[in-house]
């Protein structure tokens, strides 16, 4: 019998965690041809949609590199308001970006992973997005989580940078409280040691690899890892991807861009498609050793 920490025993006795702890992916829960929870998969693509040629070429490159789905933001919340329009981009290309994601899906055959930020965007984006991402900023946006719980498209729930394990399980349970049965938890680094105790003063987040192991002990919801946001530094992405793979992550979601240093958002953490393909090859090798 699994032994849980006391705070979880309290929730279990109160009937608060039944959905999360008993949850298993549907038999038809696939990303590409990978069965989620059984097969290791990798999602890749740019932080945001920047134009038609760019996102279609990105989709084709991700597919050719062995990726299983395309990520790309149509809506892009930024820490500070963006005042200037950049080639049609202002905190994302928004509805235009959704149309371009549809074209990328048609050209590549890949499923689309993209974020919505509020309930009213669900209807607008529904046809363009195959796997809905809940971003870190909306991790505890309960009106959004409740809306997503009442539909059946898969959801990737990105951990809030502050979130405790109780809050992660609580947000996941909220998503699983109605029709939705296809949920992945995505870890993406947390607020860690003060900058002067961390690697670089400019490092924003601290990788949370150990949380993969903790969640695997407490629930059967698939756990994926985002090494791009967890490190914020492109040269670290490969190593942290392999660490997450070996620690038991079910998949990865990685920022890859045709010209990383020219990415409109988060250029410091984006990698090239060649590097993306190399990570997939290395993960396949390690999978043959650990599974």
PDB file of C-alpha atoms in Angstrom:
ATOM      1  CA  UNK A   1       0.000   0.000   0.000  1.00  0.00           C
ATOM      2  CA  UNK A   2       1.330   3.423  -0.930  1.00  0.00           C
ATOM      3  CA  UNK A   3       2.300   5.545   2.055  1.00  0.00           C
ATOM      4  CA  UNK A   4       1.424   9.194   1.560  1.00  0.00           C
ATOM      5  CA  UNK A   5       2.541  12.258   3.514  1.00  0.00           C
ATOM      6  CA  UNK A   6       0.079  13.173   6.257  1.00  0.00           C
ATOM      7  CA  UNK A   7      -1.353  16.192   4.441  1.00  0.00           C
ATOM      8  CA  UNK A   8      -2.316  13.896   1.551  1.00  0.00           C
ATOM      9  CA  UNK A   9      -3.807  11.325   3.906  1.00  0.00           C
ATOM     10  CA  UNK A  10      -6.042  14.094   5.252  1.00  0.00           C
ATOM     11  CA  UNK A  11      -7.174  14.973   1.720  1.00  0.00           C
ATOM     12  CA  UNK A  12      -7.733  11.319   0.816  1.00  0.00           C
ATOM     13  CA  UNK A  13      -9.823  10.721   3.955  1.00  0.00           C
ATOM     14  CA  UNK A  14     -11.862  13.789   3.088  1.00  0.00           C
ATOM     15  CA  UNK A  15     -12.436  12.442  -0.419  1.00  0.00           C
ATOM     16  CA  UNK A  16     -10.581  15.366  -1.980  1.00  0.00           C
ATOM     17  CA  UNK A  17      -8.120  13.449  -4.132  1.00  0.00           C
ATOM     18  CA  UNK A  18     -10.186  10.593  -5.534  1.00  0.00           C
ATOM     19  CA  UNK A  19     -10.104  11.860  -9.124  1.00  0.00           C
ATOM     20  CA  UNK A  20      -6.385  12.658  -9.147  1.00  0.00           C
ATOM     21  CA  UNK A  21      -5.112   9.515  -7.476  1.00  0.00           C
ATOM     22  CA  UNK A  22      -7.314   7.133  -9.435  1.00  0.00           C
ATOM     23  CA  UNK A  23      -6.879   8.932 -12.749  1.00  0.00           C
ATOM     24  CA  UNK A  24      -5.302   7.068 -15.662  1.00  0.00           C
ATOM     25  CA  UNK A  25      -4.925   8.364 -19.223  1.00  0.00           C
ATOM     26  CA  UNK A  26      -7.634   7.275 -21.636  1.00  0.00           C
ATOM     27  CA  UNK A  27      -6.646   4.450 -23.943  1.00  0.00           C
ATOM     28  CA  UNK A  28      -6.952   6.911 -26.824  1.00  0.00           C
ATOM     29  CA  UNK A  29      -4.777   9.586 -25.169  1.00  0.00           C
ATOM     30  CA  UNK A  30      -2.084   9.989 -27.796  1.00  0.00           C
ATOM     31  CA  UNK A  31       0.242  12.801 -28.798  1.00  0.00           C
ATOM     32  CA  UNK A  32       1.193  11.974 -32.356  1.00  0.00           C
ATOM     33  CA  UNK A  33       1.643   8.214 -32.342  1.00  0.00           C
ATOM     34  CA  UNK A  34       2.868   8.138 -28.735  1.00  0.00           C
ATOM     35  CA  UNK A  35       0.619   6.828 -25.993  1.00  0.00           C
ATOM     36  CA  UNK A  36       0.810   9.314 -23.145  1.00  0.00           C
ATOM     37  CA  UNK A  37       1.925   7.701 -19.923  1.00  0.00           C
ATOM     38  CA  UNK A  38       3.621   4.815 -21.734  1.00  0.00           C
ATOM     39  CA  UNK A  39       5.696   6.242 -24.599  1.00  0.00           C
ATOM     40  CA  UNK A  40       8.194   9.052 -24.191  1.00  0.00           C
ATOM     41  CA  UNK A  41       7.267  12.020 -26.417  1.00  0.00           C
ATOM     42  CA  UNK A  42       8.763  15.412 -27.248  1.00  0.00           C
ATOM     43  CA  UNK A  43       6.874  18.596 -28.135  1.00  0.00           C
ATOM     44  CA  UNK A  44       8.870  21.378 -29.768  1.00  0.00           C
ATOM     45  CA  UNK A  45       8.606  24.705 -31.486  1.00  0.00           C
ATOM     46  CA  UNK A  46       9.037  28.449 -31.035  1.00  0.00           C
ATOM     47  CA  UNK A  47       7.817  30.433 -28.082  1.00  0.00           C
ATOM     48  CA  UNK A  48       5.364  32.238 -30.329  1.00  0.00           C
ATOM     49  CA  UNK A  49       3.991  32.350 -33.847  1.00  0.00           C
ATOM     50  CA  UNK A  50       5.890  35.099 -35.701  1.00  0.00           C
ATOM     51  CA  UNK A  51       4.678  34.642 -39.279  1.00  0.00           C
ATOM     52  CA  UNK A  52       3.387  32.137 -41.828  1.00  0.00           C
ATOM     53  CA  UNK A  53       6.665  30.951 -43.340  1.00  0.00           C
ATOM     54  CA  UNK A  54       8.328  30.817 -39.937  1.00  0.00           C
ATOM     55  CA  UNK A  55       5.698  28.647 -38.220  1.00  0.00           C
ATOM     56  CA  UNK A  56       5.225  26.273 -41.179  1.00  0.00           C
ATOM     57  CA  UNK A  57       8.985  25.776 -41.524  1.00  0.00           C
ATOM     58  CA  UNK A  58       9.188  25.259 -37.760  1.00  0.00           C
ATOM     59  CA  UNK A  59       6.497  22.596 -37.902  1.00  0.00           C
ATOM     60  CA  UNK A  60       8.255  20.745 -40.719  1.00  0.00           C
ATOM     61  CA  UNK A  61      11.598  20.963 -38.914  1.00  0.00           C
ATOM     62  CA  UNK A  62      10.109  19.639 -35.666  1.00  0.00           C
ATOM     63  CA  UNK A  63       8.578  16.710 -37.538  1.00  0.00           C
ATOM     64  CA  UNK A  64      11.797  15.959 -39.443  1.00  0.00           C
ATOM     65  CA  UNK A  65      13.742  16.045 -36.159  1.00  0.00           C
ATOM     66  CA  UNK A  66      11.472  13.382 -34.638  1.00  0.00           C
ATOM     67  CA  UNK A  67       9.202  15.656 -32.611  1.00  0.00           C
ATOM     68  CA  UNK A  68       5.651  14.538 -31.826  1.00  0.00           C
ATOM     69  CA  UNK A  69       3.760  17.867 -31.719  1.00  0.00           C
ATOM     70  CA  UNK A  70       4.282  21.561 -32.463  1.00  0.00           C
ATOM     71  CA  UNK A  71       4.188  24.201 -29.751  1.00  0.00           C
ATOM     72  CA  UNK A  72       3.677  27.843 -30.602  1.00  0.00           C
ATOM     73  CA  UNK A  73       1.980  30.708 -28.811  1.00  0.00           C
ATOM     74  CA  UNK A  74      -0.758  32.706 -30.498  1.00  0.00           C
ATOM     75  CA  UNK A  75      -1.502  34.554 -27.258  1.00  0.00           C
ATOM     76  CA  UNK A  76       1.670  35.633 -25.452  1.00  0.00           C
ATOM     77  CA  UNK A  77       1.328  37.259 -22.046  1.00  0.00           C
ATOM     78  CA  UNK A  78       4.405  39.337 -21.240  1.00  0.00           C
ATOM     79  CA  UNK A  79       5.702  40.597 -17.901  1.00  0.00           C
ATOM     80  CA  UNK A  80       5.521  44.193 -19.122  1.00  0.00           C
ATOM     81  CA  UNK A  81       2.941  45.466 -21.636  1.00  0.00           C
ATOM     82  CA  UNK A  82       4.260  45.451 -25.198  1.00  0.00           C
ATOM     83  CA  UNK A  83       3.702  48.892 -26.707  1.00  0.00           C
ATOM     84  CA  UNK A  84       5.027  48.413 -30.234  1.00  0.00           C
ATOM     85  CA  UNK A  85       3.663  46.179 -32.978  1.00  0.00           C
ATOM     86  CA  UNK A  86       6.410  43.918 -34.405  1.00  0.00           C
ATOM     87  CA  UNK A  87       5.443  42.607 -37.863  1.00  0.00           C
ATOM     88  CA  UNK A  88       1.889  42.006 -36.691  1.00  0.00           C
ATOM     89  CA  UNK A  89       3.031  40.670 -33.300  1.00  0.00           C
ATOM     90  CA  UNK A  90       1.894  42.380 -30.117  1.00  0.00           C
ATOM     91  CA  UNK A  91       1.862  39.946 -27.218  1.00  0.00           C
ATOM     92  CA  UNK A  92       1.367  37.279 -29.873  1.00  0.00           C
ATOM     93  CA  UNK A  93      -0.350  37.339 -33.236  1.00  0.00           C
ATOM     94  CA  UNK A  94      -3.530  36.220 -31.446  1.00  0.00           C
ATOM     95  CA  UNK A  95      -6.387  35.251 -33.821  1.00  0.00           C
ATOM     96  CA  UNK A  96      -4.100  35.598 -36.851  1.00  0.00           C
ATOM     97  CA  UNK A  97      -1.643  33.345 -35.089  1.00  0.00           C
ATOM     98  CA  UNK A  98      -4.355  30.721 -34.617  1.00  0.00           C
ATOM     99  CA  UNK A  99      -5.007  30.696 -38.359  1.00  0.00           C
ATOM    100  CA  UNK A 100      -1.293  30.233 -39.028  1.00  0.00           C
ATOM    101  CA  UNK A 101      -1.163  27.346 -36.567  1.00  0.00           C
ATOM    102  CA  UNK A 102      -3.922  25.661 -38.571  1.00  0.00           C
ATOM    103  CA  UNK A 103      -1.809  26.039 -41.699  1.00  0.00           C
ATOM    104  CA  UNK A 104       1.228  24.603 -39.907  1.00  0.00           C
ATOM    105  CA  UNK A 105      -0.835  21.617 -38.786  1.00  0.00           C
ATOM    106  CA  UNK A 106      -2.060  21.027 -42.341  1.00  0.00           C
ATOM    107  CA  UNK A 107       1.465  21.264 -43.777  1.00  0.00           C
ATOM    108  CA  UNK A 108       3.137  18.998 -41.201  1.00  0.00           C
ATOM    109  CA  UNK A 109       0.431  16.705 -39.862  1.00  0.00           C
ATOM    110  CA  UNK A 110       1.555  17.560 -36.319  1.00  0.00           C
ATOM    111  CA  UNK A 111      -0.880  18.306 -33.508  1.00  0.00           C
ATOM    112  CA  UNK A 112      -0.807  21.852 -32.151  1.00  0.00           C
ATOM    113  CA  UNK A 113      -0.027  22.785 -28.548  1.00  0.00           C
ATOM    114  CA  UNK A 114      -0.866  26.376 -27.649  1.00  0.00           C
ATOM    115  CA  UNK A 115      -1.984  28.445 -24.693  1.00  0.00           C
ATOM    116  CA  UNK A 116      -5.276  30.151 -23.989  1.00  0.00           C
ATOM    117  CA  UNK A 117      -5.414  32.717 -21.223  1.00  0.00           C
ATOM    118  CA  UNK A 118      -9.100  33.137 -20.395  1.00  0.00           C
ATOM    119  CA  UNK A 119     -12.385  31.261 -20.836  1.00  0.00           C
ATOM    120  CA  UNK A 120     -13.670  33.433 -23.704  1.00  0.00           C
ATOM    121  CA  UNK A 121     -10.672  32.410 -25.840  1.00  0.00           C
ATOM    122  CA  UNK A 122     -11.616  28.729 -25.707  1.00  0.00           C
ATOM    123  CA  UNK A 123     -14.312  28.969 -28.379  1.00  0.00           C
ATOM    124  CA  UNK A 124     -12.143  31.183 -30.603  1.00  0.00           C
ATOM    125  CA  UNK A 125      -9.122  28.875 -30.400  1.00  0.00           C
ATOM    126  CA  UNK A 126     -10.841  25.490 -30.218  1.00  0.00           C
ATOM    127  CA  UNK A 127     -10.469  24.505 -33.875  1.00  0.00           C
ATOM    128  CA  UNK A 128      -6.832  25.614 -34.055  1.00  0.00           C
ATOM    129  CA  UNK A 129      -5.488  23.907 -30.916  1.00  0.00           C
ATOM    130  CA  UNK A 130      -5.339  20.144 -30.381  1.00  0.00           C
ATOM    131  CA  UNK A 131      -3.731  20.223 -26.928  1.00  0.00           C
ATOM    132  CA  UNK A 132      -4.568  23.235 -24.769  1.00  0.00           C
ATOM    133  CA  UNK A 133      -1.848  24.689 -22.579  1.00  0.00           C
ATOM    134  CA  UNK A 134      -2.570  26.406 -19.280  1.00  0.00           C
ATOM    135  CA  UNK A 135       0.364  28.735 -18.764  1.00  0.00           C
ATOM    136  CA  UNK A 136       2.203  29.332 -15.511  1.00  0.00           C
ATOM    137  CA  UNK A 137       0.468  32.654 -14.957  1.00  0.00           C
ATOM    138  CA  UNK A 138      -2.934  30.931 -15.173  1.00  0.00           C
ATOM    139  CA  UNK A 139      -2.084  27.865 -13.089  1.00  0.00           C
ATOM    140  CA  UNK A 140      -4.657  28.906 -10.469  1.00  0.00           C
ATOM    141  CA  UNK A 141      -7.063  30.766 -12.750  1.00  0.00           C
ATOM    142  CA  UNK A 142     -10.014  28.751 -11.500  1.00  0.00           C
ATOM    143  CA  UNK A 143     -12.568  30.155 -13.929  1.00  0.00           C
ATOM    144  CA  UNK A 144     -10.312  28.989 -16.785  1.00  0.00           C
ATOM    145  CA  UNK A 145      -9.666  25.574 -15.202  1.00  0.00           C
ATOM    146  CA  UNK A 146     -13.389  25.056 -14.614  1.00  0.00           C
ATOM    147  CA  UNK A 147     -14.140  25.926 -18.248  1.00  0.00           C
ATOM    148  CA  UNK A 148     -11.506  23.479 -19.482  1.00  0.00           C
ATOM    149  CA  UNK A 149     -12.846  20.757 -17.195  1.00  0.00           C
ATOM    150  CA  UNK A 150     -16.109  20.842 -19.155  1.00  0.00           C
ATOM    151  CA  UNK A 151     -14.526  20.008 -22.517  1.00  0.00           C
ATOM    152  CA  UNK A 152     -12.556  16.971 -23.678  1.00  0.00           C
ATOM    153  CA  UNK A 153      -9.461  18.193 -25.535  1.00  0.00           C
ATOM    154  CA  UNK A 154      -6.193  17.326 -23.735  1.00  0.00           C
ATOM    155  CA  UNK A 155      -4.758  19.939 -21.387  1.00  0.00           C
ATOM    156  CA  UNK A 156      -1.147  20.585 -20.374  1.00  0.00           C
ATOM    157  CA  UNK A 157      -1.117  22.258 -16.950  1.00  0.00           C
ATOM    158  CA  UNK A 158       2.100  24.197 -16.368  1.00  0.00           C
ATOM    159  CA  UNK A 159       3.148  24.489 -12.749  1.00  0.00           C
ATOM    160  CA  UNK A 160       3.061  27.947 -11.222  1.00  0.00           C
ATOM    161  CA  UNK A 161       6.558  29.119 -10.304  1.00  0.00           C
ATOM    162  CA  UNK A 162       5.501  29.219  -6.649  1.00  0.00           C
ATOM    163  CA  UNK A 163       3.252  26.128  -6.504  1.00  0.00           C
ATOM    164  CA  UNK A 164       3.411  23.534  -3.737  1.00  0.00           C
ATOM    165  CA  UNK A 165       2.649  19.889  -4.399  1.00  0.00           C
ATOM    166  CA  UNK A 166      -0.781  20.337  -2.801  1.00  0.00           C
ATOM    167  CA  UNK A 167      -1.539  23.192  -5.186  1.00  0.00           C
ATOM    168  CA  UNK A 168      -0.376  21.164  -8.194  1.00  0.00           C
ATOM    169  CA  UNK A 169      -2.652  18.257  -7.275  1.00  0.00           C
ATOM    170  CA  UNK A 170      -5.506  20.634  -6.468  1.00  0.00           C
ATOM    171  CA  UNK A 171      -5.308  22.355  -9.858  1.00  0.00           C
ATOM    172  CA  UNK A 172      -5.111  18.979 -11.623  1.00  0.00           C
ATOM    173  CA  UNK A 173      -8.100  17.681  -9.676  1.00  0.00           C
ATOM    174  CA  UNK A 174     -10.110  20.768 -10.661  1.00  0.00           C
ATOM    175  CA  UNK A 175      -9.427  19.987 -14.323  1.00  0.00           C
ATOM    176  CA  UNK A 176     -10.483  16.369 -13.787  1.00  0.00           C
ATOM    177  CA  UNK A 177     -13.690  17.226 -11.926  1.00  0.00           C
ATOM    178  CA  UNK A 178     -16.017  16.975 -14.956  1.00  0.00           C
ATOM    179  CA  UNK A 179     -15.644  15.706 -18.569  1.00  0.00           C
ATOM    180  CA  UNK A 180     -11.893  16.166 -19.067  1.00  0.00           C
ATOM    181  CA  UNK A 181      -9.780  13.022 -18.678  1.00  0.00           C
ATOM    182  CA  UNK A 182      -6.605  13.900 -20.609  1.00  0.00           C
ATOM    183  CA  UNK A 183      -4.266  15.997 -18.478  1.00  0.00           C
ATOM    184  CA  UNK A 184      -0.478  16.327 -18.250  1.00  0.00           C
ATOM    185  CA  UNK A 185       1.285  18.230 -15.505  1.00  0.00           C
ATOM    186  CA  UNK A 186       4.189  20.255 -16.894  1.00  0.00           C
ATOM    187  CA  UNK A 187       7.054  21.271 -14.602  1.00  0.00           C
ATOM    188  CA  UNK A 188       9.008  24.342 -15.715  1.00  0.00           C
ATOM    189  CA  UNK A 189      11.250  25.537 -12.930  1.00  0.00           C
ATOM    190  CA  UNK A 190      10.355  27.411  -9.753  1.00  0.00           C
ATOM    191  CA  UNK A 191      11.384  30.380  -7.678  1.00  0.00           C
ATOM    192  CA  UNK A 192      14.500  29.078  -5.973  1.00  0.00           C
ATOM    193  CA  UNK A 193      17.447  30.396  -4.065  1.00  0.00           C
ATOM    194  CA  UNK A 194      18.107  34.150  -4.115  1.00  0.00           C
ATOM    195  CA  UNK A 195      20.064  35.200  -7.222  1.00  0.00           C
ATOM    196  CA  UNK A 196      23.282  35.689  -5.277  1.00  0.00           C
ATOM    197  CA  UNK A 197      23.091  32.022  -4.156  1.00  0.00           C
ATOM    198  CA  UNK A 198      22.124  30.719  -7.589  1.00  0.00           C
ATOM    199  CA  UNK A 199      24.322  30.074 -10.643  1.00  0.00           C
ATOM    200  CA  UNK A 200      23.999  33.495 -12.241  1.00  0.00           C
ATOM    201  CA  UNK A 201      22.417  36.641 -10.871  1.00  0.00           C
ATOM    202  CA  UNK A 202      20.273  36.800 -14.003  1.00  0.00           C
ATOM    203  CA  UNK A 203      18.870  33.258 -13.608  1.00  0.00           C
ATOM    204  CA  UNK A 204      15.133  33.519 -13.026  1.00  0.00           C
ATOM    205  CA  UNK A 205      14.142  29.959 -12.149  1.00  0.00           C
ATOM    206  CA  UNK A 206      15.486  26.835 -10.538  1.00  0.00           C
ATOM    207  CA  UNK A 207      14.943  23.422 -12.177  1.00  0.00           C
ATOM    208  CA  UNK A 208      12.484  21.253 -10.229  1.00  0.00           C
ATOM    209  CA  UNK A 209      13.568  17.773 -11.324  1.00  0.00           C
ATOM    210  CA  UNK A 210      12.788  16.194  -7.939  1.00  0.00           C
ATOM    211  CA  UNK A 211       9.097  17.088  -8.326  1.00  0.00           C
ATOM    212  CA  UNK A 212       8.894  14.530 -11.165  1.00  0.00           C
ATOM    213  CA  UNK A 213       9.683  11.783  -8.662  1.00  0.00           C
ATOM    214  CA  UNK A 214       7.309  13.197  -6.040  1.00  0.00           C
ATOM    215  CA  UNK A 215       4.342  13.431  -8.393  1.00  0.00           C
ATOM    216  CA  UNK A 216       5.007   9.944  -9.753  1.00  0.00           C
ATOM    217  CA  UNK A 217       4.665   8.604  -6.208  1.00  0.00           C
ATOM    218  CA  UNK A 218       1.411  10.431  -5.509  1.00  0.00           C
ATOM    219  CA  UNK A 219      -0.668  10.174  -8.681  1.00  0.00           C
ATOM    220  CA  UNK A 220      -0.872   8.573 -12.106  1.00  0.00           C
ATOM    221  CA  UNK A 221      -1.238  11.820 -14.049  1.00  0.00           C
ATOM    222  CA  UNK A 222       1.530  12.041 -16.701  1.00  0.00           C
ATOM    223  CA  UNK A 223       4.315  14.499 -15.877  1.00  0.00           C
ATOM    224  CA  UNK A 224       6.279  16.295 -18.584  1.00  0.00           C
ATOM    225  CA  UNK A 225       9.173  18.719 -18.299  1.00  0.00           C
ATOM    226  CA  UNK A 226      10.026  22.091 -19.845  1.00  0.00           C
ATOM    227  CA  UNK A 227      13.827  22.482 -19.722  1.00  0.00           C
ATOM    228  CA  UNK A 228      13.712  25.770 -21.646  1.00  0.00           C
ATOM    229  CA  UNK A 229      11.875  27.743 -18.982  1.00  0.00           C
ATOM    230  CA  UNK A 230      13.429  25.766 -16.133  1.00  0.00           C
ATOM    231  CA  UNK A 231      16.899  26.981 -17.115  1.00  0.00           C
ATOM    232  CA  UNK A 232      16.337  30.092 -19.219  1.00  0.00           C
ATOM    233  CA  UNK A 233      19.639  29.305 -20.921  1.00  0.00           C
ATOM    234  CA  UNK A 234      19.897  27.450 -24.225  1.00  0.00           C
ATOM    235  CA  UNK A 235      23.228  25.769 -23.426  1.00  0.00           C
ATOM    236  CA  UNK A 236      21.646  24.062 -20.394  1.00  0.00           C
ATOM    237  CA  UNK A 237      18.593  22.682 -22.204  1.00  0.00           C
ATOM    238  CA  UNK A 238      20.175  19.424 -23.397  1.00  0.00           C
ATOM    239  CA  UNK A 239      21.519  18.418 -19.977  1.00  0.00           C
ATOM    240  CA  UNK A 240      18.319  19.209 -18.118  1.00  0.00           C
ATOM    241  CA  UNK A 241      16.269  17.408 -20.793  1.00  0.00           C
ATOM    242  CA  UNK A 242      18.301  14.251 -20.190  1.00  0.00           C
ATOM    243  CA  UNK A 243      18.046  14.670 -16.410  1.00  0.00           C
ATOM    244  CA  UNK A 244      14.245  14.939 -16.627  1.00  0.00           C
ATOM    245  CA  UNK A 245      14.129  11.923 -18.930  1.00  0.00           C
ATOM    246  CA  UNK A 246      16.139   9.773 -16.523  1.00  0.00           C
ATOM    247  CA  UNK A 247      14.138  11.058 -13.529  1.00  0.00           C
ATOM    248  CA  UNK A 248      10.988   9.575 -15.071  1.00  0.00           C
ATOM    249  CA  UNK A 249       9.315  12.369 -17.031  1.00  0.00           C
ATOM    250  CA  UNK A 250       6.792  11.117 -19.593  1.00  0.00           C
ATOM    251  CA  UNK A 251       7.831  13.743 -22.128  1.00  0.00           C
ATOM    252  CA  UNK A 252       9.443  17.100 -22.826  1.00  0.00           C
ATOM    253  CA  UNK A 253       8.285  20.428 -24.235  1.00  0.00           C
ATOM    254  CA  UNK A 254      11.184  22.434 -25.666  1.00  0.00           C
ATOM    255  CA  UNK A 255      11.548  25.858 -27.285  1.00  0.00           C
ATOM    256  CA  UNK A 256      13.163  25.462 -30.711  1.00  0.00           C
ATOM    257  CA  UNK A 257      13.372  28.302 -33.230  1.00  0.00           C
ATOM    258  CA  UNK A 258      14.703  28.652 -36.811  1.00  0.00           C
ATOM    259  CA  UNK A 259      17.010  31.472 -35.659  1.00  0.00           C
ATOM    260  CA  UNK A 260      17.071  31.382 -31.833  1.00  0.00           C
ATOM    261  CA  UNK A 261      18.792  34.720 -31.273  1.00  0.00           C
ATOM    262  CA  UNK A 262      16.158  36.475 -33.395  1.00  0.00           C
ATOM    263  CA  UNK A 263      13.205  35.010 -31.503  1.00  0.00           C
ATOM    264  CA  UNK A 264      10.756  37.771 -30.534  1.00  0.00           C
ATOM    265  CA  UNK A 265      10.318  36.227 -27.092  1.00  0.00           C
ATOM    266  CA  UNK A 266      12.773  34.342 -24.860  1.00  0.00           C
ATOM    267  CA  UNK A 267      15.718  34.179 -27.302  1.00  0.00           C
ATOM    268  CA  UNK A 268      18.170  33.193 -24.553  1.00  0.00           C
ATOM    269  CA  UNK A 269      16.495  29.838 -23.946  1.00  0.00           C
ATOM    270  CA  UNK A 270      15.581  28.830 -27.510  1.00  0.00           C
ATOM    271  CA  UNK A 271      17.614  26.146 -29.266  1.00  0.00           C
ATOM    272  CA  UNK A 272      18.096  25.303 -32.943  1.00  0.00           C
ATOM    273  CA  UNK A 273      16.269  22.473 -34.694  1.00  0.00           C
ATOM    274  CA  UNK A 274      19.561  20.586 -35.020  1.00  0.00           C
ATOM    275  CA  UNK A 275      19.980  20.715 -31.236  1.00  0.00           C
ATOM    276  CA  UNK A 276      16.347  19.686 -30.812  1.00  0.00           C
ATOM    277  CA  UNK A 277      16.919  16.605 -32.983  1.00  0.00           C
ATOM    278  CA  UNK A 278      20.071  15.733 -31.037  1.00  0.00           C
ATOM    279  CA  UNK A 279      18.146  15.826 -27.739  1.00  0.00           C
ATOM    280  CA  UNK A 280      15.540  13.434 -29.138  1.00  0.00           C
ATOM    281  CA  UNK A 281      18.252  10.990 -30.248  1.00  0.00           C
ATOM    282  CA  UNK A 282      19.925  11.103 -26.832  1.00  0.00           C
ATOM    283  CA  UNK A 283      16.602  10.626 -25.030  1.00  0.00           C
ATOM    284  CA  UNK A 284      15.840   7.586 -27.173  1.00  0.00           C
ATOM    285  CA  UNK A 285      19.184   6.073 -26.166  1.00  0.00           C
ATOM    286  CA  UNK A 286      18.577   6.683 -22.483  1.00  0.00           C
ATOM    287  CA  UNK A 287      15.018   5.353 -22.745  1.00  0.00           C
ATOM    288  CA  UNK A 288      16.393   2.045 -23.995  1.00  0.00           C
ATOM    289  CA  UNK A 289      18.463   1.856 -20.792  1.00  0.00           C
ATOM    290  CA  UNK A 290      15.884   2.920 -18.197  1.00  0.00           C
ATOM    291  CA  UNK A 291      12.642   1.424 -19.505  1.00  0.00           C
TER     292      UNK A 291
END
